[in-house]
């Protein structure tokens, strides 16, 4: 995402990067041609600077984009960013949080930003996975107020630098509500795809013909076309590399938990949620870092001997 963003930004703009993991920063610096390592590193002509901290990155930026795993991480980072008070700038600083967290936590962070008059905050979780991030084909689900100026008009062009579609779903927090609904469906369809592929293969069907059948019929879905759990059907999918480098089981467990929390708060009934949680808990017991399509491998290990 960062490389795509830098490639599409005007040459006069500077991309300021920070990550808590120094290994990630070192890898990024190598990929973009910044020889020096550590905070403050930059290279002439790259338009990229490595910040010393999240606070340092925010101070140096007009637009701050955050992507973090858990609600507590987002709260902690914004606690560091907002205290002490940031220097004022014009136009006012824009915070775009692309993390997948619960809407309640996101609204609390938005309130901290707005009540202290340190900028504008929107939620913009994304869908498309690692493949989408690399190819700039992500879909962003935007939650942003329409009550104070042209906020949405300011945010959308920025997100379009990293993705192919931006959907404004309503006021702040609505982007996350949409993302959790989507990822709940993804959690279920991933298991169903794995079960269907496992069933067909166990019945003697050729894997490629089975994949072609499903993807040309009413059972077709993202999990069957783009992220099929059987090797040889979806080029570039994690199944092609032993389920490495995709959307981790641990992240799906987190998103499913957040969706269940949102359902409890809104009174929505989720009939399949508990069973799906049990499946991902069992799959993650051995390795939470594998792509969540590894459910197929887990099912194979549980097949009855015939």
XYZ file of C-alpha atoms in Angstrom:
306
model
C 0.000 0.000 0.000
C 2.747 2.444 0.942
C 4.643 1.840 -2.288
C 1.509 2.286 -4.378
C 0.690 5.466 -2.488
C 4.160 6.893 -3.054
C 4.051 6.008 -6.753
C 0.813 7.964 -7.263
C 1.543 10.989 -5.075
C 2.860 14.203 -6.630
C 6.650 14.354 -6.629
C 6.481 17.397 -4.370
C 4.779 15.400 -1.594
C 6.667 13.458 1.054
C 5.478 10.086 2.362
C 6.321 9.702 6.058
C 6.394 6.096 7.289
C 6.440 4.528 10.740
C 5.989 0.958 11.943
C 6.506 -0.406 15.435
C 8.296 -3.424 13.965
C 11.844 -2.391 12.924
C 12.159 -5.418 10.620
C 9.173 -4.193 8.601
C 10.727 -0.743 8.279
C 14.068 -2.207 7.201
C 12.381 -4.358 4.548
C 10.432 -1.391 3.240
C 13.537 0.794 3.096
C 15.342 -1.890 1.097
C 12.449 -2.231 -1.338
C 12.249 1.521 -2.030
C 15.994 2.095 -2.167
C 16.666 3.875 1.127
C 20.090 2.624 2.153
C 20.211 3.990 5.703
C 18.293 2.202 8.444
C 16.495 3.524 11.472
C 14.406 6.572 12.278
C 14.942 9.670 10.209
C 16.294 7.762 7.216
C 15.532 9.123 3.770
C 17.005 9.141 0.305
C 17.124 11.960 -2.187
C 14.591 11.488 -4.929
C 12.463 8.887 -3.146
C 10.076 11.311 -1.467
C 10.038 9.025 1.577
C 11.067 9.698 5.182
C 11.123 7.215 8.068
C 9.621 8.742 11.214
C 10.907 8.206 14.735
C 7.443 7.424 16.153
C 3.745 7.612 15.352
C 3.711 11.045 16.994
C 6.636 12.191 14.832
C 4.852 10.925 11.702
C 1.672 12.823 12.638
C 3.551 16.065 13.352
C 5.157 15.918 9.912
C 1.952 15.078 8.039
C -1.165 16.809 6.756
C -2.897 13.455 6.234
C -2.332 10.598 8.706
C -3.294 7.054 7.641
C -3.281 4.354 10.317
C -3.624 0.584 9.874
C -3.442 -1.437 13.099
C -4.580 -4.913 14.218
C -6.656 -4.336 17.379
C -8.865 -1.641 18.950
C -6.398 -1.256 21.832
C -3.561 -0.606 19.364
C -5.510 2.168 17.645
C -6.422 3.749 20.986
C -2.804 3.619 22.190
C -1.410 5.127 18.991
C -3.905 7.994 19.011
C -3.165 8.539 22.692
C 0.473 9.114 21.707
C -0.433 11.252 18.707
C -2.889 13.589 20.459
C -0.963 14.165 23.712
C 0.519 16.700 23.947
C -1.557 18.710 21.515
C -0.386 18.629 17.895
C 0.704 21.878 16.198
C -2.152 23.414 14.216
C -1.958 23.382 10.411
C -4.069 24.568 7.477
C -5.973 22.797 6.096
C -6.761 20.976 9.317
C -5.066 17.622 9.811
C -6.974 14.635 8.417
C -6.885 11.249 10.163
C -7.918 8.213 8.097
C -8.033 5.002 10.134
C -8.078 1.912 7.906
C -7.948 -0.537 10.820
C -10.727 -3.088 11.309
C -11.958 -2.439 14.845
C -15.361 -2.115 16.495
C -17.439 0.986 15.644
C -17.796 1.951 19.317
C -14.020 2.192 19.827
C -13.663 4.101 16.556
C -16.277 6.657 17.638
C -14.459 7.164 20.939
C -11.210 7.912 19.093
C -13.027 10.224 16.664
C -14.470 12.093 19.625
C -10.990 12.493 21.133
C -9.752 14.032 17.878
C -12.752 16.285 17.307
C -13.298 17.423 20.904
C -9.678 18.557 21.124
C -9.926 20.317 17.728
C -6.844 18.530 16.390
C -8.297 17.563 13.018
C -10.942 15.458 11.301
C -11.239 11.681 11.782
C -12.838 9.116 9.460
C -12.960 5.325 9.460
C -12.078 3.613 6.174
C -11.526 -0.125 6.633
C -10.586 -2.001 3.483
C -11.339 -5.252 1.731
C -9.287 -7.117 -0.835
C -6.521 -8.691 1.195
C -2.815 -8.798 0.438
C -3.489 -9.349 -3.274
C -5.651 -6.219 -3.425
C -3.128 -4.144 -1.495
C -0.342 -5.056 -3.900
C -2.463 -4.492 -6.993
C -4.187 -1.290 -5.747
C -7.590 -2.942 -6.152
C -8.750 -2.549 -2.555
C -12.300 -1.507 -1.692
C -12.546 1.095 1.070
C -15.674 1.405 3.211
C -15.827 5.009 4.360
C -17.541 6.355 7.456
C -17.377 10.148 7.394
C -19.557 13.044 8.425
C -21.351 15.019 5.728
C -22.261 17.810 8.156
C -19.109 19.904 8.131
C -17.775 20.952 4.761
C -16.389 18.778 1.992
C -14.837 16.063 4.175
C -15.881 13.154 1.958
C -14.628 14.963 -1.146
C -11.262 15.411 0.548
C -10.932 11.792 1.665
C -12.062 9.881 -1.426
C -9.206 10.939 -3.783
C -6.660 9.895 -1.146
C -8.163 6.426 -0.779
C -8.375 6.052 -4.554
C -4.573 6.226 -4.637
C -4.529 2.855 -2.841
C -7.673 1.169 -4.116
C -10.133 0.861 -6.973
C -13.387 1.576 -5.134
C -14.469 3.841 -2.267
C -17.967 3.412 -0.828
C -19.240 6.129 1.504
C -21.567 4.198 3.817
C -22.654 6.997 6.110
C -21.531 8.843 9.210
C -18.345 8.079 11.127
C -18.375 4.427 12.248
C -20.572 3.194 9.406
C -17.575 2.101 7.350
C -16.666 -0.323 10.116
C -20.234 -1.590 10.444
C -20.160 -2.399 6.745
C -16.745 -4.038 6.985
C -17.822 -6.314 9.842
C -20.941 -7.390 7.936
C -18.775 -8.167 4.902
C -16.165 -10.074 6.868
C -18.800 -12.087 8.682
C -20.019 -13.258 5.285
C -16.411 -13.927 4.255
C -15.818 -16.038 7.368
C -18.806 -18.222 6.493
C -18.199 -18.442 2.732
C -14.563 -19.423 3.284
C -15.606 -22.402 5.384
C -18.368 -23.328 2.932
C -15.949 -23.164 -0.023
C -13.464 -25.387 1.791
C -16.214 -27.868 2.648
C -17.564 -27.904 -0.921
C -14.115 -28.452 -2.422
C -13.367 -31.147 0.134
C -16.693 -32.856 -0.576
C -16.208 -32.858 -4.340
C -12.634 -34.121 -4.153
C -13.621 -36.881 -1.715
C -16.329 -37.918 -4.179
C -13.683 -38.319 -6.874
C -14.010 -35.067 -8.843
C -10.966 -33.520 -10.494
C -10.000 -30.411 -8.512
C -9.679 -28.097 -11.519
C -12.961 -29.243 -13.051
C -14.672 -28.844 -9.683
C -13.251 -25.335 -9.358
C -14.405 -24.474 -12.878
C -17.884 -25.802 -12.099
C -18.287 -23.801 -8.869
C -16.849 -20.618 -10.347
C -19.202 -20.831 -13.302
C -22.272 -21.628 -11.231
C -24.388 -20.284 -8.370
C -21.850 -21.277 -5.708
C -19.267 -18.816 -7.023
C -17.818 -16.375 -4.454
C -14.565 -14.548 -3.657
C -13.321 -17.525 -1.644
C -13.782 -19.823 -4.643
C -12.501 -17.531 -7.412
C -9.722 -15.386 -5.946
C -8.739 -17.305 -2.813
C -9.608 -20.900 -3.606
C -8.129 -23.206 -0.952
C -7.077 -25.847 -3.490
C -3.799 -25.409 -5.309
C -4.024 -24.846 -9.056
C -7.360 -23.008 -9.207
C -6.659 -19.413 -8.157
C -3.257 -18.209 -9.442
C -1.351 -16.370 -6.725
C -3.640 -17.522 -3.916
C -2.085 -18.559 -0.574
C -2.906 -22.205 -1.385
C -0.142 -21.960 -4.006
C 2.457 -21.301 -1.280
C 1.412 -23.531 1.601
C -1.134 -20.957 2.839
C 1.507 -18.338 3.630
C 1.218 -14.601 2.985
C -2.531 -14.056 3.060
C -5.239 -13.055 5.533
C -4.160 -14.751 8.750
C -6.461 -17.039 10.695
C -5.794 -14.881 13.753
C -7.125 -11.801 11.952
C -10.254 -13.624 10.832
C -10.829 -14.753 14.430
C -10.560 -11.123 15.511
C -12.957 -9.868 12.831
C -15.477 -12.591 13.588
C -15.341 -11.688 17.273
C -15.966 -8.029 16.401
C -18.888 -8.980 14.156
C -20.411 -11.050 16.947
C -19.983 -8.113 19.318
C -21.665 -5.773 16.831
C -24.515 -8.260 16.448
C -25.011 -8.438 20.211
C -25.042 -4.637 20.467
C -27.485 -4.199 17.576
C -29.732 -7.174 18.331
C -28.915 -8.950 15.039
C -29.215 -12.744 15.020
C -26.201 -14.672 13.668
C -27.080 -18.357 13.454
C -23.743 -19.585 12.081
C -21.364 -17.362 14.042
C -20.679 -19.661 16.992
C -19.942 -22.678 14.794
C -17.657 -20.606 12.577
C -15.838 -19.365 15.679
C -15.300 -22.960 16.803
C -13.866 -23.869 13.396
C -11.407 -20.953 13.302
C -10.401 -21.557 16.922
C -9.593 -25.172 16.052
C -7.727 -24.235 12.864
C -5.764 -21.505 14.634
C -4.716 -23.779 17.463
C -1.812 -25.042 15.340
C -0.886 -21.847 13.447
C -2.761 -18.518 13.485
C -0.444 -16.976 10.878
C -1.551 -19.174 7.967
C -4.086 -17.773 5.521
C -7.617 -18.504 6.687
C -8.254 -20.693 3.629
C -6.122 -23.295 5.443
C -9.502 -24.435 6.789
C -9.462 -26.755 3.750
C -6.277 -28.450 4.966
C -7.807 -28.789 8.441
C -10.902 -30.453 6.960
C -8.701 -32.867 5.012
C -7.017 -33.932 8.222
C -10.407 -34.732 9.705
C -11.784 -36.740 6.791
C -12.982 -40.212 7.689
C -10.896 -43.087 6.367
C -12.721 -45.086 3.707
